[in-house]
């Protein structure tokens, strides 16, 4: 109730501020045009391709089974769904009429060529920190994609959120350039990592909490967030990860998969997949910076891995243990690493942050959807149990895993959450994506 009243109060204040500001914040349309040959030189395009992978452009701008960069994927927000647009150079439906100046304004200020304010579901609050040469390389890459004629899907947003001039007010209140730290004690790789993480790779867009109007809370950067119905773990000292994250583990995790900590399964998966086409030193740079984030912020209640004996006389635990022994132990007790020549076997579930999460969503979602193998390449695989296990079996299994592998006590509302999530269709992005 209190939260709702605050939301309505804030919404009203915001509306008034915005209406006044919108009038003063009108942005002009920029003249149509296209790239000059020098702007799309091959080395620019090659550089832009790597940057596009590190900015995860395809994970939003390519729809499931859609043509590359032709738009269509919906970005879920608490206000409704916002669809990524077609950024191929089709003149009618894409960005074919964008000059470098118009593209730069879109990337850094969130204003399209015609002068309309764009929703921050497009992470321009991070891209605002991109350098001129990097924006130019991204432009070269986008303008040399195959033009696709595809109208952007209409956003599913209720009024007043559907009224774009409001975004001028939002920007006034919340839009600040990203803070890219510099520290004379750190080396070049760390600084490169800081630039990537804060600007291009926008890690905080998912890993930081957002306020009631969807803006990232800067003072709580990297203390965890939400993405597509998943809990997003903190990347700071409040992380509940049972094993600490160091630079070497992070490098392996971000490049592919780490045998000890595990691998990405949910919205982090497209991030890791996109790294496949990125030079290894860029990934090491990211890891070098992110490793230092884990030293920041207030400490959480981190405890090392636990693996507790379960009472033999509890019938629910006995049912969970039986499912675990039959369905999971074959992989999750194989010791980790490429044991016996079998790649991608995994280590104990006691090493997973997932079982230390404040709620059971990530565990239920990975059980429902599994981890699909990559197309055309080996990679971690886990079967989907969404139709194999009943909601009751899933609940017993989850309660058992939590009790055995976490010291944090049972998850609240476990049964209801399992039933809610099992009812929904599998997440469309559950299939591994091919690289951009
Ligand atoms: C998290 C999802 C997401 C990512 C990642 C993302 N975009 Fe977008 N982008 C969007 C959405 C959503 C819109 C439309 C916003 C709106 O309608 O207000 C958009 C709009 C745009 C526009 C304006 C296009 C137009 O139709 O006028 C450009 C240009 C653009 N994106 C380029 C990029 C580039 C280049 C990258 C990678 C560096 C990128 N985007 C990454 C979600 C994303
Ligand atoms: C065929 C092998 C295989 C089987 C069987 C299997 N898993 Fe997995 N599981 C994996 C792989 C591979 C991963 C991804 C890499 C990792 O995290 O180690 C994974 C990841 C996970 C994760 C971590 C996901 C995350 O986002 O942190 C959990 C939790 C999990 N599995 C639980 C289970 C449970 C419970 C079962 C039994 C119902 C099961 N797995 C069965 C192979 C398997
Ligand atoms: C689209 C949202 C999104 C973006 C962008 C994103 N992450 Fe994640 N990340 C997640 C989610 C959700 C998880 C939880 C596990 C999963 O999805 O498999 C996660 C898990 C992780 C983990 C594992 C933490 C743990 O304790 O298990 C690390 C490390 C991580 N992300 C680092 C990064 C870095 C570094 C970046 C930027 C280069 C980044 N993430 C960008 C959503 C995101």
Coordinates of C-alpha atoms and ligand atoms in Angstrom, one line a residue:
X1 CA 0.0 0.0 0.0
X2 CA 2.7 2.5 1.1
X3 CA 4.8 1.5 -2.0
X4 CA 1.8 2.1 -4.2
X5 CA 1.1 5.5 -2.7
X6 CA 4.7 6.5 -3.1
X7 CA 4.5 5.3 -6.7
X8 CA 1.4 7.3 -7.4
X9 CA 2.7 10.4 -5.6
X10 CA 6.0 10.2 -7.5
X11 CA 4.1 9.5 -10.7
X12 CA 2.0 12.7 -10.2
X13 CA 5.0 14.9 -9.4
X14 CA 6.9 13.4 -12.3
X15 CA 4.0 14.0 -14.7
X16 CA 3.8 17.7 -13.8
X17 CA 7.5 18.3 -13.9
X18 CA 7.6 16.5 -17.2
X19 CA 4.8 18.4 -19.0
X20 CA 6.6 21.7 -18.3
X21 CA 9.9 20.3 -19.3
X22 CA 8.7 18.5 -22.4
X23 CA 7.7 21.8 -24.0
X24 CA 11.2 23.1 -23.4
X25 CA 13.0 20.0 -24.4
X26 CA 11.7 19.5 -27.9
X27 CA 14.5 18.1 -30.1
X28 CA 14.8 18.9 -33.8
X29 CA 14.7 16.3 -36.6
X30 CA 18.2 15.9 -38.2
X31 CA 18.6 16.0 -42.0
X32 CA 18.4 12.6 -43.6
X33 CA 21.6 11.2 -45.1
X34 CA 23.8 8.2 -45.0
X35 CA 27.4 7.2 -44.5
X36 CA 30.3 8.4 -46.7
X37 CA 32.6 5.7 -48.1
X38 CA 35.3 6.7 -45.6
X39 CA 32.8 6.2 -42.7
X40 CA 32.3 2.6 -43.7
X41 CA 35.9 1.6 -44.4
X42 CA 36.5 -2.2 -43.9
X43 CA 38.7 -1.7 -40.8
X44 CA 36.0 0.5 -39.2
X45 CA 33.4 -2.3 -39.9
X46 CA 35.7 -4.9 -38.3
X47 CA 36.3 -2.8 -35.2
X48 CA 32.5 -2.1 -35.0
X49 CA 31.7 -5.8 -35.2
X50 CA 33.7 -6.5 -32.0
X51 CA 32.2 -3.5 -30.3
X52 CA 28.7 -4.6 -31.3
X53 CA 29.4 -8.0 -29.7
X54 CA 30.6 -6.3 -26.5
X55 CA 27.6 -4.0 -26.5
X56 CA 25.2 -7.0 -26.9
X57 CA 23.3 -5.1 -29.6
X58 CA 22.1 -8.3 -31.2
X59 CA 20.6 -9.7 -28.0
X60 CA 17.9 -7.0 -28.2
X61 CA 17.9 -6.0 -31.9
X62 CA 17.6 -9.5 -33.3
X63 CA 14.3 -11.3 -32.6
X64 CA 14.1 -15.0 -31.9
X65 CA 14.5 -16.6 -35.3
X66 CA 14.5 -13.1 -36.8
X67 CA 16.8 -11.5 -39.3
X68 CA 20.0 -10.0 -37.8
X69 CA 19.4 -6.6 -36.3
X70 CA 16.0 -6.2 -37.8
X71 CA 14.5 -5.6 -34.4
X72 CA 11.5 -7.1 -32.7
X73 CA 12.7 -8.4 -29.4
X74 CA 10.7 -7.1 -26.5
X75 CA 12.5 -5.6 -23.5
X76 CA 10.3 -6.3 -20.4
X77 CA 10.0 -3.4 -17.9
X78 CA 7.7 -2.9 -14.9
X79 CA 5.8 -0.5 -17.1
X80 CA 5.2 -2.7 -20.1
X81 CA 7.2 -4.1 -23.1
X82 CA 9.3 -1.9 -25.3
X83 CA 10.4 -3.4 -28.6
X84 CA 13.9 -2.9 -30.0
X85 CA 13.7 -1.3 -33.4
X86 CA 15.2 -2.3 -36.8
X87 CA 18.8 -1.0 -36.9
X88 CA 19.6 -2.3 -40.4
X89 CA 20.1 0.4 -43.0
X90 CA 16.7 0.0 -44.6
X91 CA 15.6 3.6 -45.4
X92 CA 11.9 3.2 -44.6
X93 CA 11.8 0.9 -41.6
X94 CA 15.4 0.9 -40.3
X95 CA 18.1 3.5 -39.8
X96 CA 19.0 3.9 -43.5
X97 CA 18.5 7.7 -43.3
X98 CA 20.8 8.2 -40.2
X99 CA 23.9 10.2 -40.7
X100 CA 26.8 9.7 -38.2
X101 CA 25.5 12.8 -36.3
X102 CA 22.0 11.3 -36.0
X103 CA 23.4 7.9 -34.9
X104 CA 25.6 9.6 -32.3
X105 CA 22.7 11.5 -30.9
X106 CA 20.7 8.3 -30.6
X107 CA 23.5 6.4 -28.9
X108 CA 24.5 9.2 -26.5
X109 CA 21.3 11.1 -25.8
X110 CA 18.5 8.6 -26.6
X111 CA 16.9 10.8 -29.3
X112 CA 16.0 9.3 -32.7
X113 CA 16.6 11.0 -36.0
X114 CA 13.2 12.6 -36.1
X115 CA 13.7 14.1 -32.6
X116 CA 11.7 11.6 -30.6
X117 CA 12.9 10.7 -27.1
X118 CA 13.8 7.0 -26.7
X119 CA 13.1 4.8 -23.8
X120 CA 16.0 3.9 -21.5
X121 CA 15.2 0.2 -22.2
X122 CA 17.8 1.1 -24.9
X123 CA 20.8 1.4 -22.6
X124 CA 21.9 4.8 -23.8
X125 CA 22.4 5.9 -20.2
X126 CA 25.5 3.7 -20.5
X127 CA 26.3 4.2 -24.2
X128 CA 26.5 8.0 -23.3
X129 CA 30.0 7.1 -22.1
X130 CA 31.2 5.8 -25.5
X131 CA 34.1 7.6 -27.2
X132 CA 33.7 9.2 -30.6
X133 CA 35.8 6.7 -32.5
X134 CA 33.8 3.8 -30.9
X135 CA 30.4 5.4 -31.9
X136 CA 31.8 5.8 -35.4
X137 CA 32.9 2.2 -35.6
X138 CA 29.5 1.0 -34.4
X139 CA 27.9 3.2 -37.1
X140 CA 30.1 1.7 -39.8
X141 CA 29.1 -1.8 -38.6
X142 CA 25.3 -1.0 -38.5
X143 CA 25.3 0.8 -41.9
X144 CA 26.9 -2.2 -43.6
X145 CA 24.4 -4.8 -42.4
X146 CA 22.0 -6.3 -44.9
X147 CA 19.0 -3.9 -45.1
X148 CA 15.9 -5.6 -43.9
X149 CA 12.4 -4.2 -44.4
X150 CA 10.7 -4.8 -41.1
X151 CA 8.4 -2.5 -39.2
X152 CA 9.1 -2.2 -35.5
X153 CA 6.5 -3.8 -33.3
X154 CA 4.3 -1.3 -31.4
X155 CA 5.3 -1.0 -27.7
X156 CA 2.9 -2.5 -25.1
X157 CA 2.8 0.5 -22.7
X158 CA -0.2 2.0 -21.0
X159 CA -0.8 5.8 -20.9
X160 CA 1.0 7.9 -19.6
X161 CA 4.1 5.9 -20.2
X162 CA 3.3 5.6 -23.9
X163 CA 3.7 9.4 -24.2
X164 CA 7.3 10.0 -25.3
X165 CA 7.6 13.6 -24.3
X166 CA 7.5 12.3 -20.7
X167 CA 10.9 10.9 -21.3
X168 CA 12.3 14.4 -21.4
X169 CA 11.3 14.7 -17.7
X170 CA 12.8 11.3 -16.9
X171 CA 16.0 12.3 -18.5
X172 CA 16.1 15.6 -16.5
X173 CA 15.7 13.7 -13.3
X174 CA 17.8 10.6 -13.9
X175 CA 20.0 10.8 -17.0
X176 CA 23.7 11.3 -16.0
X177 CA 26.7 10.2 -18.0
X178 CA 28.2 7.0 -16.7
X179 CA 31.0 7.5 -14.3
X180 CA 34.0 5.7 -15.7
X181 CA 36.6 5.5 -12.9
X182 CA 40.2 6.2 -13.3
X183 CA 42.8 5.1 -10.8
X184 CA 46.6 5.7 -11.2
X185 CA 47.4 2.6 -9.2
X186 CA 45.7 0.4 -11.8
X187 CA 47.0 -0.8 -15.2
X188 CA 45.7 -0.2 -18.7
X189 CA 43.7 -3.5 -18.8
X190 CA 41.7 -2.4 -15.7
X191 CA 40.9 0.9 -17.2
X192 CA 39.8 -0.8 -20.4
X193 CA 37.6 -3.0 -18.3
X194 CA 36.1 0.0 -16.5
X195 CA 35.2 1.6 -19.8
X196 CA 33.6 -1.6 -21.2
X197 CA 31.7 -2.4 -18.0
X198 CA 30.4 1.1 -17.4
X199 CA 29.7 2.2 -20.9
X200 CA 29.6 -0.3 -23.8
X201 CA 28.8 -3.6 -21.9
X202 CA 26.4 -1.9 -19.5
X203 CA 26.8 -4.6 -16.8
X204 CA 25.0 -2.3 -14.3
X205 CA 21.8 -2.2 -16.5
X206 CA 21.0 -5.6 -15.0
X207 CA 23.3 -5.9 -12.0
X208 CA 22.2 -2.6 -10.3
X209 CA 18.8 -2.0 -8.6
X210 CA 16.4 0.4 -10.2
X211 CA 14.0 2.9 -8.6
X212 CA 10.3 3.1 -9.0
X213 CA 10.7 4.9 -12.3
X214 CA 13.1 2.5 -13.7
X215 CA 16.3 4.4 -13.2
X216 CA 19.4 2.7 -11.9
X217 CA 20.2 3.6 -8.3
X218 CA 23.8 4.9 -8.6
X219 CA 24.6 4.8 -4.9
X220 CA 23.8 1.1 -4.9
X221 CA 25.5 0.2 -8.2
X222 CA 26.2 -3.5 -8.6
X223 CA 24.3 -4.6 -5.5
X224 CA 22.0 -6.8 -7.7
X225 CA 18.9 -6.3 -9.7
X226 CA 16.2 -7.9 -11.9
X227 CA 16.2 -9.0 -15.6
X228 CA 13.4 -10.7 -17.5
X229 CA 12.0 -12.3 -14.3
X230 CA 15.4 -13.4 -13.1
X231 CA 17.1 -12.4 -9.9
X232 CA 20.4 -10.7 -10.9
X233 CA 23.2 -11.4 -8.4
X234 CA 25.3 -8.6 -6.9
X235 CA 28.8 -8.0 -8.2
X236 CA 30.0 -6.2 -5.0
X237 CA 30.8 -7.2 -1.5
X238 CA 27.1 -8.1 -0.8
X239 CA 27.4 -11.0 -3.2
X240 CA 26.1 -14.2 -1.5
X241 CA 28.3 -16.4 -3.8
X242 CA 29.6 -19.3 -1.8
X243 CA 33.0 -19.2 -3.7
X244 CA 34.7 -15.9 -4.0
X245 CA 35.1 -14.5 -7.6
X246 CA 38.6 -13.7 -8.7
X247 CA 40.0 -12.5 -12.0
X248 CA 40.8 -15.9 -13.4
X249 CA 37.3 -17.3 -12.6
X250 CA 35.6 -14.3 -14.0
X251 CA 37.6 -14.5 -17.2
X252 CA 36.5 -18.1 -17.6
X253 CA 32.9 -17.4 -16.7
X254 CA 32.6 -14.4 -19.0
X255 CA 34.3 -16.2 -21.9
X256 CA 32.3 -19.5 -21.7
X257 CA 31.9 -21.3 -18.4
X258 CA 33.9 -21.8 -15.2
X259 CA 34.0 -25.5 -14.0
X260 CA 34.0 -24.5 -10.4
X261 CA 31.4 -21.6 -10.2
X262 CA 29.3 -22.9 -13.1
X263 CA 28.0 -21.1 -16.1
X264 CA 25.4 -18.6 -17.2
X265 CA 21.9 -20.0 -17.7
X266 CA 19.4 -17.1 -17.9
X267 CA 19.7 -13.5 -19.2
X268 CA 23.5 -13.7 -18.6
X269 CA 23.7 -16.4 -21.3
X270 CA 23.4 -14.1 -24.4
X271 CA 26.1 -11.8 -22.8
X272 CA 28.5 -14.8 -22.5
X273 CA 27.6 -16.1 -26.0
X274 CA 28.3 -12.7 -27.5
X275 CA 31.8 -12.8 -26.0
X276 CA 32.7 -15.7 -28.3
X277 CA 33.5 -13.3 -31.1
X278 CA 35.5 -11.0 -28.9
X279 CA 39.3 -11.0 -28.5
X280 CA 40.5 -12.7 -25.2
X281 CA 42.2 -9.6 -23.9
X282 CA 38.9 -7.7 -23.9
X283 CA 37.4 -10.4 -21.6
X284 CA 40.4 -10.3 -19.4
X285 CA 40.1 -6.5 -19.1
X286 CA 36.4 -6.9 -18.1
X287 CA 37.3 -9.5 -15.5
X288 CA 40.2 -7.4 -14.1
X289 CA 37.8 -4.5 -13.4
X290 CA 34.8 -6.6 -12.2
X291 CA 37.1 -8.5 -9.7
X292 CA 37.7 -5.1 -8.0
X293 CA 34.0 -4.4 -7.7
X294 CA 33.7 -7.4 -5.4
X295 CA 35.7 -5.4 -2.9
X296 CA 33.3 -2.5 -2.8
X297 CA 30.0 -1.8 -1.0
X298 CA 28.7 -3.1 2.4
X299 CA 29.6 -6.7 3.2
X300 CA 26.9 -9.3 2.9
X301 CA 26.6 -12.6 4.7
X302 CA 28.9 -14.7 2.6
X303 CA 29.7 -18.2 3.8
X304 CA 31.7 -20.8 2.0
X305 CA 30.1 -23.9 0.4
X306 CA 28.0 -26.1 2.7
X307 CA 26.8 -29.6 2.0
X308 CA 24.7 -30.7 5.0
X309 CA 23.3 -34.2 5.8
X310 CA 19.5 -34.3 5.5
X311 CA 17.3 -35.8 8.1
X312 CA 16.4 -39.3 6.8
X313 CA 12.9 -39.3 8.3
X314 CA 11.5 -36.2 6.5
X315 CA 9.3 -37.5 3.6
X316 CA 9.5 -34.3 1.5
X317 CA 13.3 -34.3 1.7
X318 CA 13.4 -38.0 0.9
X319 CA 11.4 -37.3 -2.3
X320 CA 13.6 -34.4 -3.2
X321 CA 16.7 -36.5 -2.6
X322 CA 15.4 -39.3 -4.8
X323 CA 14.8 -36.9 -7.7
X324 CA 18.2 -35.4 -7.2
X325 CA 19.9 -38.8 -7.2
X326 CA 18.1 -39.9 -10.3
X327 CA 18.1 -36.8 -12.4
X328 CA 20.9 -34.4 -11.3
X329 CA 23.7 -36.2 -9.5
X330 CA 25.0 -37.8 -12.7
X331 CA 26.2 -34.4 -13.8
X332 CA 26.4 -32.3 -10.7
X333 CA 28.5 -34.8 -8.7
X334 CA 31.0 -35.5 -11.5
X335 CA 33.6 -33.3 -9.9
X336 CA 33.8 -30.4 -12.3
X337 CA 36.2 -29.7 -15.2
X338 CA 36.6 -31.8 -18.3
X339 CA 36.5 -35.1 -16.3
X340 CA 37.6 -38.2 -18.2
X341 CA 37.6 -36.3 -21.4
X342 CA 33.9 -35.3 -21.1
X343 CA 33.7 -31.6 -21.5
X344 CA 31.3 -29.4 -19.5
X345 CA 30.7 -31.7 -16.6
X346 CA 29.9 -29.5 -13.6
X347 CA 30.9 -29.2 -9.9
X348 CA 28.7 -29.4 -6.8
X349 CA 25.5 -27.3 -6.7
X350 CA 26.9 -26.1 -3.3
X351 CA 29.1 -23.8 -5.4
X352 CA 26.2 -22.0 -7.1
X353 CA 25.1 -18.6 -6.2
X354 CA 21.6 -19.7 -7.4
X355 CA 21.0 -21.7 -4.2
X356 CA 22.0 -18.6 -2.1
X357 CA 19.6 -16.3 -3.9
X358 CA 16.9 -14.5 -1.7
X359 CA 14.2 -16.2 -3.8
X360 CA 13.9 -19.5 -5.8
X361 CA 13.1 -18.0 -9.2
X362 CA 16.5 -18.7 -10.9
X363 CA 16.6 -22.3 -9.7
X364 CA 13.0 -22.9 -10.9
X365 CA 13.6 -21.2 -14.3
X366 CA 16.8 -23.2 -15.0
X367 CA 15.0 -26.4 -14.1
X368 CA 12.0 -25.5 -16.3
X369 CA 14.0 -24.4 -19.3
X370 CA 17.3 -26.2 -19.0
X371 CA 20.4 -25.0 -20.7
X372 CA 20.3 -25.6 -24.5
X373 CA 23.5 -26.4 -26.3
X374 CA 24.9 -23.7 -28.6
X375 CA 24.2 -24.2 -32.2
X376 CA 27.1 -25.4 -34.2
X377 CA 29.5 -25.5 -31.2
X378 CA 29.9 -27.6 -28.0
X379 CA 28.9 -26.0 -24.8
X380 CA 27.3 -26.7 -21.4
X381 CA 24.0 -28.6 -21.7
X382 CA 21.4 -29.3 -19.1
X383 CA 18.0 -30.9 -19.9
X384 CA 14.8 -28.9 -19.4
X385 CA 12.6 -30.5 -16.7
X386 CA 9.5 -28.3 -17.3
X387 CA 7.4 -31.2 -18.6
X388 CA 9.3 -34.0 -16.9
X389 CA 8.9 -33.0 -13.2
X390 CA 5.5 -32.0 -11.8
X391 CA 5.2 -28.8 -9.8
X392 CA 5.2 -30.9 -6.5
X393 CA 8.3 -32.8 -7.5
X394 CA 10.0 -29.5 -8.4
X395 CA 9.0 -28.0 -5.1
X396 CA 10.4 -30.9 -3.1
X397 CA 13.6 -30.9 -5.1
X398 CA 14.1 -27.2 -4.7
X399 CA 13.4 -27.3 -0.9
X400 CA 15.9 -30.2 -0.6
X401 CA 18.7 -28.4 -2.6
X402 CA 18.2 -25.3 -0.6
X403 CA 18.3 -27.1 2.8
X404 CA 21.3 -29.2 1.7
X405 CA 23.4 -26.5 0.0
X406 CA 22.5 -23.2 1.7
X407 CA 22.7 -22.1 5.4
X408 CA 20.1 -19.4 4.7
X409 CA 16.9 -21.2 5.6
X410 CA 13.9 -22.2 3.4
X411 CA 12.8 -20.0 0.6
X412 CA 9.5 -18.2 1.3
X413 CA 6.5 -19.0 -1.0
X414 CA 8.4 -21.8 -2.8
X415 CA 5.3 -23.8 -3.8
X416 CA 3.4 -20.8 -5.2
X417 CA 6.4 -19.6 -7.1
X418 CA 7.0 -23.0 -8.7
X419 CA 3.3 -23.2 -9.8
X420 CA 3.4 -19.7 -11.2
X421 CA 6.5 -20.2 -13.2
X422 CA 5.7 -23.7 -14.4
X423 CA 2.4 -22.4 -15.8
X424 CA 4.1 -19.8 -18.0
X425 CA 5.4 -20.9 -21.3
X426 CA 9.2 -21.4 -21.5
X427 CA 11.1 -18.2 -22.0
X428 CA 11.5 -17.6 -25.7
X429 CA 15.2 -16.8 -25.3
X430 CA 15.8 -20.1 -23.6
X431 CA 17.5 -21.5 -26.7
X432 CA 21.1 -20.4 -27.0
X433 CA 21.6 -17.7 -29.5
X434 CA 24.1 -17.8 -32.2
X435 CA 26.7 -15.0 -32.1
X436 CA 25.8 -11.7 -33.9
Ligands
LIG1 C1 18.8 -4.0 -23.7 C2 18.3 -3.9 -25.0 C3 19.1 -3.1 -26.1 C4 20.5 -3.2 -26.4 C5 21.5 -4.1 -25.7 C6 20.7 -2.3 -27.5 N1 19.5 -1.7 -27.8 FE1 19.3 -0.3 -29.3 N2 17.4 0.0 -28.8 C7 16.7 -0.8 -27.8 C8 15.3 -0.4 -27.8 C9 14.2 -1.0 -26.9 C10 15.2 0.7 -28.7 C11 13.9 1.5 -29.0 C12 13.7 2.5 -27.9 C13 12.4 3.2 -28.1 O1 11.6 2.8 -28.9 O2 12.2 4.3 -27.5 C14 16.5 0.9 -29.3 C15 16.8 1.8 -30.2 C16 18.0 2.0 -30.9 C17 18.3 3.0 -31.8 C18 17.4 4.1 -32.4 C19 16.8 3.5 -33.6 C20 15.6 4.0 -34.2 O3 14.8 3.2 -34.6 O4 15.5 5.2 -34.3 C21 19.6 2.8 -32.3 C22 20.4 3.6 -33.3 C23 20.1 1.6 -31.5 N3 19.1 1.2 -30.7 C24 21.4 1.1 -31.7 C25 21.9 0.1 -30.8 C26 23.3 -0.3 -30.9 C27 24.3 0.1 -31.9 C28 23.5 -1.2 -29.8 C29 24.7 -1.9 -29.4 C30 25.9 -1.1 -29.1 C31 22.2 -1.3 -29.2 N4 21.3 -0.5 -29.8 C32 21.9 -2.1 -28.1 C33 17.2 -1.8 -27.0 C34 18.5 -2.2 -27.0
LIG2 C1 23.4 -33.4 -18.5 C2 24.1 -32.9 -17.3 C3 23.1 -32.2 -16.4 C4 22.0 -32.7 -15.7 C5 21.4 -34.0 -15.8 C6 21.6 -31.6 -14.8 N1 22.4 -30.5 -14.9 FE1 22.2 -28.8 -13.9 N2 23.7 -28.0 -15.1 C7 24.4 -28.6 -16.0 C8 25.3 -27.7 -16.7 C9 26.3 -28.1 -17.8 C10 25.1 -26.5 -16.1 C11 25.8 -25.1 -16.5 C12 27.1 -25.0 -16.0 C13 27.2 -24.9 -14.6 O1 26.5 -24.1 -13.9 O2 27.9 -25.8 -14.0 C14 24.1 -26.7 -15.1 C15 23.7 -25.7 -14.2 C16 22.8 -25.9 -13.1 C17 22.5 -24.9 -12.1 C18 23.0 -23.5 -12.1 C19 22.2 -22.5 -12.9 C20 22.5 -21.1 -12.5 O3 22.0 -20.2 -13.2 O4 23.3 -20.9 -11.6 C21 21.6 -25.5 -11.3 C22 21.0 -24.8 -10.0 C23 21.4 -26.8 -11.7 N3 22.1 -27.0 -12.9 C24 20.6 -27.7 -11.1 C25 20.3 -29.0 -11.6 C26 19.3 -29.9 -11.1 C27 18.5 -29.6 -9.8 C28 19.3 -31.0 -11.9 C29 18.4 -32.2 -11.7 C30 16.9 -32.0 -11.8 C31 20.2 -30.8 -12.9 N4 20.8 -29.6 -12.7 C32 20.5 -31.7 -13.9 C33 24.3 -30.0 -16.3 C34 23.3 -30.8 -15.9
LIG3 C1 20.7 -8.7 -19.6 C2 21.1 -8.6 -18.2 C3 22.6 -8.8 -17.8 C4 23.7 -8.1 -18.3 C5 23.7 -7.0 -19.4 C6 24.8 -8.6 -17.6 N1 24.4 -9.6 -16.7 FE1 25.6 -10.7 -15.5 N2 24.0 -11.8 -14.9 C7 22.7 -11.6 -15.2 C8 21.9 -12.6 -14.6 C9 20.4 -12.7 -14.8 C10 22.7 -13.5 -13.9 C11 22.3 -14.7 -13.1 C12 22.6 -16.0 -13.7 C13 22.2 -16.3 -15.1 O1 21.6 -15.5 -15.9 O2 22.6 -17.4 -15.5 C14 24.1 -12.9 -14.1 C15 25.2 -13.5 -13.5 C16 26.5 -12.9 -13.6 C17 27.6 -13.4 -12.8 C18 27.7 -14.6 -11.9 C19 27.6 -14.1 -10.5 C20 27.4 -15.2 -9.5 O3 27.6 -15.0 -8.3 O4 26.9 -16.3 -9.9 C21 28.7 -12.6 -13.1 C22 30.1 -12.6 -12.6 C23 28.2 -11.6 -14.1 N3 26.8 -11.8 -14.3 C24 28.9 -10.5 -14.6 C25 28.5 -9.6 -15.5 C26 29.3 -8.6 -16.2 C27 30.8 -8.4 -15.9 C28 28.5 -8.0 -17.1 C29 28.9 -6.9 -18.1 C30 30.0 -7.3 -19.0 C31 27.2 -8.6 -17.0 N4 27.2 -9.5 -16.0 C32 26.1 -8.2 -17.7 C33 22.2 -10.6 -16.0 C34 23.0 -9.7 -16.8

